[in-house]
């Protein structure tokens, strides 16, 4: 519908014209009424109208003065004048202000309708031409932007003056620029152009936004001085939710801000890199630098191996401390390289869990069939799209394993710790790792342990190992095999520990005990 403003100083005339004429039948709607020229001029400054129907004789500012003032800022508005016989010669002066026609008062419907039909035809043509002009402008804007994305940041053969002129011509003379790229997560790139068209429709009329398509992405260049991170995040949520109604799932990223259009390629490439790492970012949010759930390659303990992490998970299961699993999993992010891909992370998780299951199968042979099923499930990790979902998957798998293990209900941490040492003395038990699982400071846990047992942690572990070693020695096991079985990888170190606590070497102890028997 085209918008109409009626201006007349008689209320009955204004309201009568609005009510009597079937405006909508001819493609118009009366959106405002004004009682004089001053009020009408104010409305025209603040709103957009397509047709003005105004009386010529009014107080303060008459119809001609109104149209003359409007023409200083709007040459597009179509104007019709209402006049009496005595004003007809005066009304002719309005020709210079591009008035579409003159109507005698009192106005008859049959006299107005031909003007409405003719003005409607003109407006339709103007609208079509305007749309074509906008489409051409958008096409040129898009080609101009893509030229900088596809090539290095150079102005080419144009001078600085010509380049500045082009920026103004394409309405791209902004103080800062940033690129958003949108990718369909399912059904491929067939939706890229559709998304671009929807974006253009949703944000029609907004300044500081230009849309483009490039390879598999629908792209947006925003005036980064106008649209801050919060505004861009809000725009993205609006887009995502609207597309979700059509069951189109997308992910999007925001590239870094640049201050020159010729550097826009840097923002685009940054956005592409972020999208490629979207696995490590929160789900259903715009991917932007600094919002990572897990920063690839930022692990502090780069000396940890998959076996170390598997050991910690094993101990967490034995201690029934599943709340620490996510903390343990973050230690998988310990690669000594700056780029850690989604696939590498998933592969590492699968390796860790495979090692863990192998340890459990040796320690708990009665769980063999159950653990085989767990191993079979691990391959599904590769089809998970987000880090958070991988963590949830692993937690569920470990929870199911934990439910198969026997734990004493309500046992306090120190009692759990002693039970762990008694059954897992052969593991690489470190107070620091165990303290992490209990959410304790290692020094504090050491003091609690000493108070509870009367022994330092390492001493207690050594004594449990040596007592087990005594039994194995008397069973006839070789010394080096006994050392490995109770948790000492170095047989010489085992010798020194054994002699420290028993007073004899392992071989001497075995001879002595056999002679006694």
Short mmCIF file of C-alpha atoms in Angstrom, two decimals:
data_model
loop_
_atom_site.label_atom_id
_atom_site.label_comp_id
_atom_site.label_asym_id
_atom_site.label_seq_id
_atom_site.Cartn_x
_atom_site.Cartn_y
_atom_site.Cartn_z
CA UNK A 1 0.00 0.00 0.00
CA UNK A 2 1.16 3.51 -0.83
CA UNK A 3 0.98 6.00 2.05
CA UNK A 4 -1.25 9.09 1.94
CA UNK A 5 -1.10 12.29 4.00
CA UNK A 6 -4.27 14.44 4.03
CA UNK A 7 -3.93 18.11 5.00
CA UNK A 8 -6.95 20.38 5.65
CA UNK A 9 -7.79 22.87 8.37
CA UNK A 10 -11.35 21.53 8.62
CA UNK A 11 -11.57 18.38 10.73
CA UNK A 12 -14.77 17.23 9.01
CA UNK A 13 -13.08 17.42 5.60
CA UNK A 14 -10.00 15.50 6.79
CA UNK A 15 -11.97 12.73 8.42
CA UNK A 16 -14.52 12.65 5.60
CA UNK A 17 -11.86 12.19 2.91
CA UNK A 18 -10.27 9.39 4.89
CA UNK A 19 -13.58 7.58 5.48
CA UNK A 20 -15.48 8.07 2.22
CA UNK A 21 -12.83 7.31 -0.40
CA UNK A 22 -12.11 3.54 -0.85
CA UNK A 23 -8.35 4.11 -0.76
CA UNK A 24 -7.33 0.47 -0.40
CA UNK A 25 -9.16 -0.52 -3.59
CA UNK A 26 -6.69 1.63 -5.50
CA UNK A 27 -3.55 0.62 -3.58
CA UNK A 28 -3.42 3.46 -1.04
CA UNK A 29 -3.87 3.89 2.70
CA UNK A 30 -4.26 7.11 4.68
CA UNK A 31 -1.60 6.94 7.37
CA UNK A 32 -1.66 10.53 8.69
CA UNK A 33 -3.94 13.57 8.91
CA UNK A 34 -2.68 17.15 9.46
CA UNK A 35 -4.63 20.29 10.31
CA UNK A 36 -2.23 22.78 8.67
CA UNK A 37 0.94 23.13 6.61
CA UNK A 38 3.29 23.35 9.60
CA UNK A 39 2.06 20.06 11.05
CA UNK A 40 2.21 18.39 7.64
CA UNK A 41 5.76 19.62 7.03
CA UNK A 42 6.87 18.19 10.36
CA UNK A 43 5.32 14.82 9.44
CA UNK A 44 7.07 14.84 6.05
CA UNK A 45 10.42 15.44 7.74
CA UNK A 46 9.93 12.42 9.98
CA UNK A 47 7.99 9.97 7.82
CA UNK A 48 7.85 8.84 4.21
CA UNK A 49 4.67 9.40 2.18
CA UNK A 50 3.81 8.64 -1.44
CA UNK A 51 0.85 10.98 -1.94
CA UNK A 52 -0.02 14.35 -0.41
CA UNK A 53 -3.64 15.60 -0.69
CA UNK A 54 -3.73 19.18 0.61
CA UNK A 55 -6.13 22.10 0.78
CA UNK A 56 -4.65 25.24 -0.76
CA UNK A 57 -6.04 27.78 1.70
CA UNK A 58 -4.92 27.25 5.33
CA UNK A 59 -3.66 29.42 8.15
CA UNK A 60 0.07 29.78 9.06
CA UNK A 61 1.31 27.83 6.02
CA UNK A 62 -0.93 27.28 3.00
CA UNK A 63 -0.82 24.36 0.56
CA UNK A 64 1.55 25.98 -1.92
CA UNK A 65 3.98 27.06 0.78
CA UNK A 66 3.88 23.51 2.15
CA UNK A 67 4.67 21.92 -1.24
CA UNK A 68 7.42 24.48 -1.90
CA UNK A 69 9.03 23.62 1.46
CA UNK A 70 8.71 19.85 0.82
CA UNK A 71 10.44 20.16 -2.55
CA UNK A 72 13.60 21.37 -0.81
CA UNK A 73 14.18 17.83 0.47
CA UNK A 74 11.74 15.52 -1.39
CA UNK A 75 11.12 15.61 -5.14
CA UNK A 76 9.56 12.16 -5.14
CA UNK A 77 6.28 12.89 -3.32
CA UNK A 78 3.18 13.09 -5.53
CA UNK A 79 0.92 16.04 -4.65
CA UNK A 80 -2.76 16.79 -5.29
CA UNK A 81 -4.27 20.20 -4.45
CA UNK A 82 -7.82 20.83 -3.23
CA UNK A 83 -9.03 24.26 -4.36
CA UNK A 84 -12.16 26.45 -4.73
CA UNK A 85 -13.15 28.22 -7.97
CA UNK A 86 -11.73 31.50 -6.67
CA UNK A 87 -8.32 29.86 -6.08
CA UNK A 88 -7.89 28.20 -9.48
CA UNK A 89 -5.55 30.80 -10.95
CA UNK A 90 -3.54 30.82 -7.72
CA UNK A 91 -3.29 27.04 -7.86
CA UNK A 92 -1.71 27.19 -11.32
CA UNK A 93 1.40 28.59 -9.67
CA UNK A 94 1.93 25.12 -8.24
CA UNK A 95 3.02 23.82 -11.66
CA UNK A 96 6.60 24.78 -10.83
CA UNK A 97 6.40 22.49 -7.76
CA UNK A 98 5.42 19.40 -9.81
CA UNK A 99 1.84 19.10 -8.59
CA UNK A 100 0.06 16.09 -10.09
CA UNK A 101 -3.40 17.67 -10.28
CA UNK A 102 -6.04 20.06 -8.98
CA UNK A 103 -9.39 19.04 -7.50
CA UNK A 104 -12.33 21.34 -6.82
CA UNK A 105 -14.01 21.45 -3.44
CA UNK A 106 -16.26 19.90 -2.39
CA UNK A 107 -14.41 16.81 -3.63
CA UNK A 108 -16.38 14.14 -5.47
CA UNK A 109 -15.09 10.57 -5.45
CA UNK A 110 -15.42 10.18 -9.25
CA UNK A 111 -13.13 13.19 -9.74
CA UNK A 112 -10.38 11.78 -7.45
CA UNK A 113 -10.32 8.17 -8.72
CA UNK A 114 -8.70 8.90 -12.14
CA UNK A 115 -5.88 10.74 -10.39
CA UNK A 116 -5.38 7.85 -7.96
CA UNK A 117 -5.19 5.35 -10.80
CA UNK A 118 -2.68 7.45 -12.73
CA UNK A 119 -0.53 8.16 -9.66
CA UNK A 120 -0.61 4.44 -8.75
CA UNK A 121 0.78 3.55 -12.20
CA UNK A 122 3.57 6.09 -11.80
CA UNK A 123 4.38 4.88 -8.28
CA UNK A 124 4.52 1.26 -9.48
CA UNK A 125 6.98 2.22 -12.22
CA UNK A 126 9.04 4.30 -9.80
CA UNK A 127 9.07 1.44 -7.31
CA UNK A 128 10.14 -1.08 -9.96
CA UNK A 129 12.89 1.24 -11.16
CA UNK A 130 13.98 1.85 -7.58
CA UNK A 131 14.17 -1.90 -6.95
CA UNK A 132 16.23 -2.41 -10.11
CA UNK A 133 18.52 0.43 -9.09
CA UNK A 134 18.90 -1.07 -5.61
CA UNK A 135 19.64 -4.52 -7.02
CA UNK A 136 22.25 -3.06 -9.35
CA UNK A 137 23.74 -1.08 -6.47
CA UNK A 138 23.83 -4.23 -4.33
CA UNK A 139 25.40 -6.22 -7.17
CA UNK A 140 28.11 -3.61 -7.58
CA UNK A 141 28.68 -3.41 -3.82
CA UNK A 142 29.03 -7.19 -3.66
CA UNK A 143 31.42 -7.34 -6.62
CA UNK A 144 33.48 -4.50 -5.12
CA UNK A 145 33.79 -6.30 -1.77
CA UNK A 146 34.56 -9.71 -3.31
CA UNK A 147 37.30 -8.13 -5.40
CA UNK A 148 39.15 -7.39 -2.14
CA UNK A 149 38.38 -10.80 -0.62
CA UNK A 150 39.71 -12.64 -3.67
CA UNK A 151 42.86 -10.53 -4.05
CA UNK A 152 45.49 -9.10 -1.79
CA UNK A 153 44.62 -5.80 -0.12
CA UNK A 154 45.54 -3.36 -2.85
CA UNK A 155 43.63 -0.57 -4.58
CA UNK A 156 44.86 -1.64 -7.98
CA UNK A 157 45.25 1.01 -10.63
CA UNK A 158 42.82 3.59 -9.21
CA UNK A 159 44.11 6.65 -7.38
CA UNK A 160 43.31 7.40 -3.75
CA UNK A 161 40.83 10.04 -4.91
CA UNK A 162 39.07 7.59 -7.22
CA UNK A 163 39.04 4.93 -4.51
CA UNK A 164 37.48 7.34 -2.00
CA UNK A 165 34.90 8.25 -4.64
CA UNK A 166 34.01 4.56 -5.10
CA UNK A 167 33.65 4.09 -1.35
CA UNK A 168 31.15 6.95 -1.24
CA UNK A 169 29.39 5.76 -4.40
CA UNK A 170 28.85 2.28 -2.92
CA UNK A 171 28.08 3.72 0.55
CA UNK A 172 31.04 1.87 2.03
CA UNK A 173 32.95 4.84 3.44
CA UNK A 174 32.86 3.49 6.99
CA UNK A 175 35.44 3.94 9.77
CA UNK A 176 35.70 0.17 10.43
CA UNK A 177 34.67 -3.12 8.80
CA UNK A 178 34.07 -6.70 9.96
CA UNK A 179 33.00 -9.84 8.08
CA UNK A 180 30.44 -12.38 9.25
CA UNK A 181 30.24 -15.67 7.35
CA UNK A 182 27.37 -18.13 7.61
CA UNK A 183 27.56 -21.79 6.65
CA UNK A 184 24.79 -24.38 6.46
CA UNK A 185 25.69 -27.32 8.71
CA UNK A 186 23.45 -29.74 6.80
CA UNK A 187 22.18 -30.07 3.22
CA UNK A 188 25.24 -28.39 1.75
CA UNK A 189 25.73 -25.08 -0.01
CA UNK A 190 22.44 -25.15 -1.93
CA UNK A 191 21.00 -22.84 0.69
CA UNK A 192 23.73 -20.20 0.49
CA UNK A 193 21.96 -17.91 -1.99
CA UNK A 194 18.63 -18.50 -0.25
CA UNK A 195 20.14 -17.39 3.05
CA UNK A 196 21.62 -14.31 1.41
CA UNK A 197 18.23 -13.35 -0.06
CA UNK A 198 16.52 -13.88 3.30
CA UNK A 199 19.14 -11.75 5.03
CA UNK A 200 18.61 -8.97 2.51
CA UNK A 201 14.86 -9.13 3.09
CA UNK A 202 15.11 -9.20 6.90
CA UNK A 203 17.53 -6.27 7.07
CA UNK A 204 16.09 -4.26 4.19
CA UNK A 205 16.58 -0.56 4.75
CA UNK A 206 19.26 -0.93 7.42
CA UNK A 207 22.41 1.08 6.86
CA UNK A 208 25.90 -0.29 7.42
CA UNK A 209 25.20 -3.85 6.22
CA UNK A 210 26.18 -5.37 2.86
CA UNK A 211 25.53 -9.00 1.86
CA UNK A 212 27.51 -11.31 -0.43
CA UNK A 213 28.07 -14.96 -1.26
CA UNK A 214 31.53 -16.45 -1.59
CA UNK A 215 32.22 -20.15 -2.17
CA UNK A 216 30.11 -22.08 0.39
CA UNK A 217 29.41 -19.07 2.60
CA UNK A 218 26.74 -16.42 2.82
CA UNK A 219 28.58 -13.32 4.00
CA UNK A 220 27.83 -10.01 5.64
CA UNK A 221 30.10 -6.98 5.86
CA UNK A 222 29.06 -4.70 8.71
CA UNK A 223 30.03 -1.22 9.72
CA UNK A 224 31.93 -2.26 12.85
CA UNK A 225 31.65 1.26 14.21
CA UNK A 226 27.84 1.05 14.17
CA UNK A 227 27.36 -2.63 15.00
CA UNK A 228 29.22 -3.71 18.13
CA UNK A 229 29.75 -7.33 19.19
CA UNK A 230 26.52 -7.38 21.19
CA UNK A 231 24.48 -6.04 18.25
CA UNK A 232 26.06 -8.56 15.87
CA UNK A 233 25.41 -11.43 18.30
CA UNK A 234 21.77 -10.32 18.56
CA UNK A 235 21.44 -10.13 14.77
CA UNK A 236 22.90 -13.63 14.46
CA UNK A 237 20.44 -15.08 16.99
CA UNK A 238 17.59 -13.53 15.01
CA UNK A 239 18.89 -15.09 11.80
CA UNK A 240 19.57 -18.48 13.39
CA UNK A 241 16.13 -18.73 14.98
CA UNK A 242 14.37 -17.67 11.76
CA UNK A 243 16.29 -20.25 9.68
CA UNK A 244 15.64 -22.94 12.29
CA UNK A 245 11.91 -22.59 11.56
CA UNK A 246 12.72 -23.88 8.06
CA UNK A 247 14.91 -26.60 9.62
CA UNK A 248 18.04 -24.96 8.25
CA UNK A 249 20.84 -25.28 10.79
CA UNK A 250 23.69 -22.82 10.38
CA UNK A 251 26.91 -21.81 12.07
CA UNK A 252 28.49 -18.39 11.75
CA UNK A 253 31.66 -16.57 12.72
CA UNK A 254 32.78 -12.97 13.11
CA UNK A 255 36.16 -11.95 11.71
CA UNK A 256 38.40 -9.34 13.26
CA UNK A 257 37.73 -5.64 12.72
CA UNK A 258 39.79 -3.80 10.10
CA UNK A 259 39.90 -0.06 9.49
CA UNK A 260 40.22 -0.13 5.69
CA UNK A 261 38.08 -1.89 3.11
CA UNK A 262 41.20 -2.99 1.23
CA UNK A 263 42.08 -5.07 4.33
CA UNK A 264 38.69 -6.84 4.39
CA UNK A 265 40.35 -10.09 3.26
CA UNK A 266 42.03 -10.29 6.68
CA UNK A 267 38.64 -10.18 8.42
CA UNK A 268 37.20 -12.75 5.98
CA UNK A 269 40.10 -15.18 6.42
CA UNK A 270 39.94 -14.79 10.18
CA UNK A 271 36.20 -15.60 10.08
CA UNK A 272 36.91 -18.72 7.97
CA UNK A 273 39.59 -19.88 10.42
CA UNK A 274 37.22 -19.39 13.35
CA UNK A 275 34.44 -21.32 11.61
CA UNK A 276 36.84 -24.19 10.93
CA UNK A 277 37.46 -24.27 14.70
CA UNK A 278 33.77 -23.91 15.65
CA UNK A 279 33.95 -27.33 17.34
CA UNK A 280 35.80 -25.65 20.22
CA UNK A 281 33.21 -22.86 20.66
CA UNK A 282 29.80 -22.77 22.41
CA UNK A 283 26.95 -24.31 20.44
CA UNK A 284 24.36 -22.12 18.69
CA UNK A 285 26.35 -18.95 19.21
CA UNK A 286 28.25 -16.69 16.88
CA UNK A 287 31.85 -17.93 16.77
CA UNK A 288 34.12 -15.05 17.71
CA UNK A 289 37.62 -14.76 19.09
CA UNK A 290 37.77 -15.05 22.87
CA UNK A 291 34.60 -17.12 23.31
CA UNK A 292 36.27 -20.54 23.09
CA UNK A 293 35.10 -23.32 25.40
CA UNK A 294 38.53 -24.89 24.95
CA UNK A 295 41.43 -22.93 23.48
CA UNK A 296 43.24 -25.29 21.06
CA UNK A 297 46.84 -25.87 22.01
CA UNK A 298 46.64 -23.89 25.24
CA UNK A 299 47.18 -26.71 27.70
CA UNK A 300 49.61 -25.91 30.50
CA UNK A 301 50.95 -29.43 31.07
CA UNK A 302 52.37 -30.31 27.68
CA UNK A 303 54.31 -33.23 29.24
CA UNK A 304 51.10 -35.24 29.81
CA UNK A 305 50.53 -38.23 27.55
CA UNK A 306 47.31 -40.05 26.73
CA UNK A 307 48.44 -42.68 29.24
CA UNK A 308 48.67 -40.06 31.99
CA UNK A 309 45.15 -38.83 31.26
CA UNK A 310 43.86 -42.43 31.09
CA UNK A 311 45.47 -43.08 34.49
CA UNK A 312 43.70 -40.07 35.97
CA UNK A 313 40.34 -41.19 34.58
CA UNK A 314 40.97 -44.67 35.92
CA UNK A 315 41.70 -43.29 39.37
CA UNK A 316 38.61 -41.05 39.18
CA UNK A 317 36.49 -44.13 38.48
CA UNK A 318 38.10 -46.12 41.29
CA UNK A 319 37.58 -43.23 43.71
CA UNK A 320 34.02 -42.65 42.48
CA UNK A 321 34.92 -39.00 41.80
CA UNK A 322 33.18 -38.54 38.44
CA UNK A 323 32.72 -34.80 39.02
CA UNK A 324 36.38 -34.32 38.10
CA UNK A 325 36.09 -35.92 34.66
CA UNK A 326 35.61 -32.66 32.71
CA UNK A 327 38.67 -31.17 34.42
CA UNK A 328 40.68 -34.22 33.43
CA UNK A 329 39.43 -34.00 29.84
CA UNK A 330 40.66 -30.41 29.47
CA UNK A 331 44.16 -31.84 29.91
CA UNK A 332 43.77 -33.50 26.52
CA UNK A 333 44.40 -30.04 25.10
CA UNK A 334 48.15 -30.30 25.61
CA UNK A 335 49.52 -30.55 22.11
CA UNK A 336 52.85 -28.78 21.62
CA UNK A 337 51.66 -27.10 18.43
CA UNK A 338 49.61 -23.97 17.77
CA UNK A 339 46.89 -25.65 15.70
CA UNK A 340 44.91 -28.48 17.26
CA UNK A 341 42.14 -29.69 14.96
CA UNK A 342 38.76 -31.13 15.83
CA UNK A 343 39.74 -34.50 14.37
CA UNK A 344 43.00 -34.60 16.36
CA UNK A 345 41.09 -33.86 19.54
CA UNK A 346 38.54 -36.60 18.85
CA UNK A 347 41.29 -39.06 17.96
CA UNK A 348 43.04 -38.25 21.23
CA UNK A 349 39.83 -38.76 23.23
CA UNK A 350 39.25 -42.14 21.56
CA UNK A 351 42.86 -43.17 22.27
CA UNK A 352 42.58 -42.17 25.94
CA UNK A 353 39.32 -44.06 26.41
CA UNK A 354 40.72 -47.10 24.59
CA UNK A 355 43.72 -47.15 26.97
CA UNK A 356 41.34 -46.70 29.92
CA UNK A 357 39.13 -49.59 28.82
CA UNK A 358 42.22 -51.77 28.33
CA UNK A 359 43.34 -51.02 31.91
CA UNK A 360 39.88 -51.83 33.21
CA UNK A 361 39.72 -55.11 31.28
CA UNK A 362 42.98 -56.23 32.94
CA UNK A 363 41.94 -55.10 36.40
CA UNK A 364 38.26 -56.15 36.16
CA UNK A 365 38.02 -59.24 33.92
CA UNK A 366 34.44 -59.79 35.08
CA UNK A 367 33.48 -56.57 33.16
CA UNK A 368 34.86 -57.81 29.84
CA UNK A 369 31.59 -58.02 27.87
CA UNK A 370 30.35 -54.67 29.15
CA UNK A 371 33.66 -52.98 28.26
CA UNK A 372 33.56 -54.44 24.75
CA UNK A 373 30.24 -52.61 24.25
CA UNK A 374 31.81 -49.40 25.54
CA UNK A 375 34.67 -49.74 23.06
CA UNK A 376 32.20 -50.24 20.20
CA UNK A 377 30.42 -47.00 21.15
CA UNK A 378 33.61 -44.91 20.99
CA UNK A 379 33.55 -44.57 17.21
CA UNK A 380 30.41 -42.38 17.48
CA UNK A 381 32.62 -39.61 18.90
CA UNK A 382 33.70 -38.79 15.33
CA UNK A 383 30.12 -37.80 14.39
CA UNK A 384 29.73 -35.29 17.27
CA UNK A 385 29.94 -31.65 16.16
CA UNK A 386 30.84 -29.79 19.37
CA UNK A 387 33.41 -30.12 22.14
CA UNK A 388 30.74 -29.76 24.82
CA UNK A 389 28.85 -32.72 23.36
CA UNK A 390 32.01 -34.83 23.32
CA UNK A 391 32.50 -34.08 27.02
CA UNK A 392 28.88 -35.03 27.72
CA UNK A 393 29.28 -38.25 25.73
CA UNK A 394 32.45 -39.21 27.63
CA UNK A 395 30.84 -38.38 30.98
CA UNK A 396 27.89 -40.66 30.17
CA UNK A 397 30.23 -43.49 29.13
CA UNK A 398 32.31 -43.13 32.28
CA UNK A 399 29.21 -42.87 34.43
CA UNK A 400 27.96 -46.15 32.98
CA UNK A 401 31.36 -47.71 33.76
CA UNK A 402 31.32 -46.28 37.28
CA UNK A 403 27.90 -47.82 37.91
CA UNK A 404 29.42 -51.25 37.18
CA UNK A 405 32.14 -50.76 39.79
CA UNK A 406 31.63 -51.51 43.47
CA UNK A 407 32.02 -48.53 45.77
CA UNK A 408 31.41 -48.20 49.47
CA UNK A 409 28.53 -45.80 49.99
CA UNK A 410 29.35 -42.62 51.92
CA UNK A 411 33.07 -43.35 52.31
CA UNK A 412 35.09 -40.25 53.19
CA UNK A 413 37.94 -39.16 50.88
CA UNK A 414 40.74 -40.58 53.06
CA UNK A 415 39.05 -43.96 53.36
CA UNK A 416 38.58 -43.98 49.57
CA UNK A 417 42.25 -43.10 49.18
CA UNK A 418 43.41 -45.99 51.36
CA UNK A 419 41.17 -48.43 49.50
CA UNK A 420 42.59 -47.14 46.23
CA UNK A 421 46.18 -47.65 47.37
CA UNK A 422 45.44 -51.14 48.68
CA UNK A 423 43.95 -52.24 45.35
CA UNK A 424 45.96 -50.12 42.89
CA UNK A 425 49.40 -49.92 44.50
CA UNK A 426 50.94 -50.95 41.16
CA UNK A 427 49.67 -47.75 39.47
CA UNK A 428 51.70 -44.57 39.20
CA UNK A 429 50.14 -42.97 42.29
CA UNK A 430 51.01 -39.30 42.79
CA UNK A 431 49.59 -37.20 45.59
CA UNK A 432 49.25 -34.20 43.24
CA UNK A 433 47.04 -36.11 40.78
CA UNK A 434 44.90 -37.60 43.53
CA UNK A 435 44.50 -34.19 45.20
CA UNK A 436 43.13 -32.82 41.92
CA UNK A 437 40.54 -35.59 41.81
CA UNK A 438 39.38 -34.69 45.33
CA UNK A 439 39.55 -30.93 44.62
CA UNK A 440 42.14 -30.56 47.37
CA UNK A 441 45.44 -28.75 47.54
CA UNK A 442 48.13 -31.46 47.47
CA UNK A 443 49.92 -30.10 50.57
CA UNK A 444 46.64 -30.03 52.49
CA UNK A 445 45.74 -33.58 51.43
CA UNK A 446 49.24 -34.70 52.47
CA UNK A 447 48.71 -33.30 55.97
CA UNK A 448 45.31 -34.96 56.28
CA UNK A 449 46.78 -38.27 55.13
CA UNK A 450 49.65 -38.07 57.65
CA UNK A 451 47.22 -37.27 60.45
CA UNK A 452 44.89 -40.12 59.44
CA UNK A 453 47.52 -42.89 58.91
CA UNK A 454 50.56 -41.68 60.83
CA UNK A 455 52.58 -42.05 57.62
CA UNK A 456 53.54 -39.76 54.78
CA UNK A 457 51.73 -40.61 51.55
CA UNK A 458 54.80 -41.89 49.66
CA UNK A 459 55.94 -43.92 52.67
CA UNK A 460 52.52 -45.53 53.00
CA UNK A 461 52.47 -46.45 49.30
CA UNK A 462 55.98 -47.87 49.50
CA UNK A 463 55.05 -50.04 52.49
CA UNK A 464 51.94 -51.43 50.77
CA UNK A 465 54.06 -52.25 47.70
CA UNK A 466 56.82 -53.88 49.73
CA UNK A 467 54.29 -56.04 51.64
CA UNK A 468 52.86 -57.21 48.30
CA UNK A 469 56.41 -57.79 47.01
CA UNK A 470 57.16 -60.07 49.97
CA UNK A 471 54.21 -62.31 49.07
CA UNK A 472 55.26 -62.53 45.43
CA UNK A 473 58.88 -63.28 46.30
CA UNK A 474 57.80 -66.19 48.48
CA UNK A 475 55.70 -67.47 45.56
CA UNK A 476 58.93 -67.79 43.56
CA UNK A 477 58.52 -64.86 41.17
CA UNK A 478 61.70 -63.38 39.74
CA UNK A 479 62.86 -60.17 41.39
CA UNK A 480 62.56 -57.94 38.27
CA UNK A 481 59.02 -59.25 37.65
CA UNK A 482 58.06 -58.61 41.27
CA UNK A 483 59.38 -55.04 40.96
CA UNK A 484 57.22 -54.38 37.87
CA UNK A 485 54.15 -56.03 39.38
CA UNK A 486 54.13 -53.85 42.51
CA UNK A 487 54.78 -50.60 40.62
CA UNK A 488 58.57 -50.12 40.38
CA UNK A 489 59.80 -49.87 36.80
CA UNK A 490 63.46 -49.72 37.85
CA UNK A 491 64.65 -52.90 39.54
CA UNK A 492 67.61 -51.14 41.22
CA UNK A 493 65.21 -48.61 42.74
CA UNK A 494 63.07 -51.51 43.96
CA UNK A 495 66.17 -53.07 45.56
CA UNK A 496 66.93 -49.89 47.46
CA UNK A 497 63.33 -49.46 48.67
CA UNK A 498 63.03 -53.09 49.71
CA UNK A 499 66.27 -52.97 51.69
CA UNK A 500 65.19 -49.66 53.30
CA UNK A 501 61.99 -51.14 54.73
CA UNK A 502 62.97 -54.81 55.23
CA UNK A 503 66.68 -54.54 55.99
CA UNK A 504 67.55 -57.18 53.42
CA UNK A 505 67.74 -57.41 49.64
CA UNK A 506 64.80 -59.19 47.93
CA UNK A 507 66.87 -62.31 47.25
CA UNK A 508 68.28 -62.41 50.78
CA UNK A 509 64.77 -61.99 52.22
CA UNK A 510 63.48 -64.94 50.15
CA UNK A 511 66.39 -67.21 51.24
CA UNK A 512 65.93 -66.26 54.88
CA UNK A 513 62.18 -66.87 54.88
CA UNK A 514 62.57 -70.24 53.10
CA UNK A 515 65.22 -71.37 55.59
CA UNK A 516 62.90 -70.44 58.46
CA UNK A 517 60.17 -72.53 56.90
#
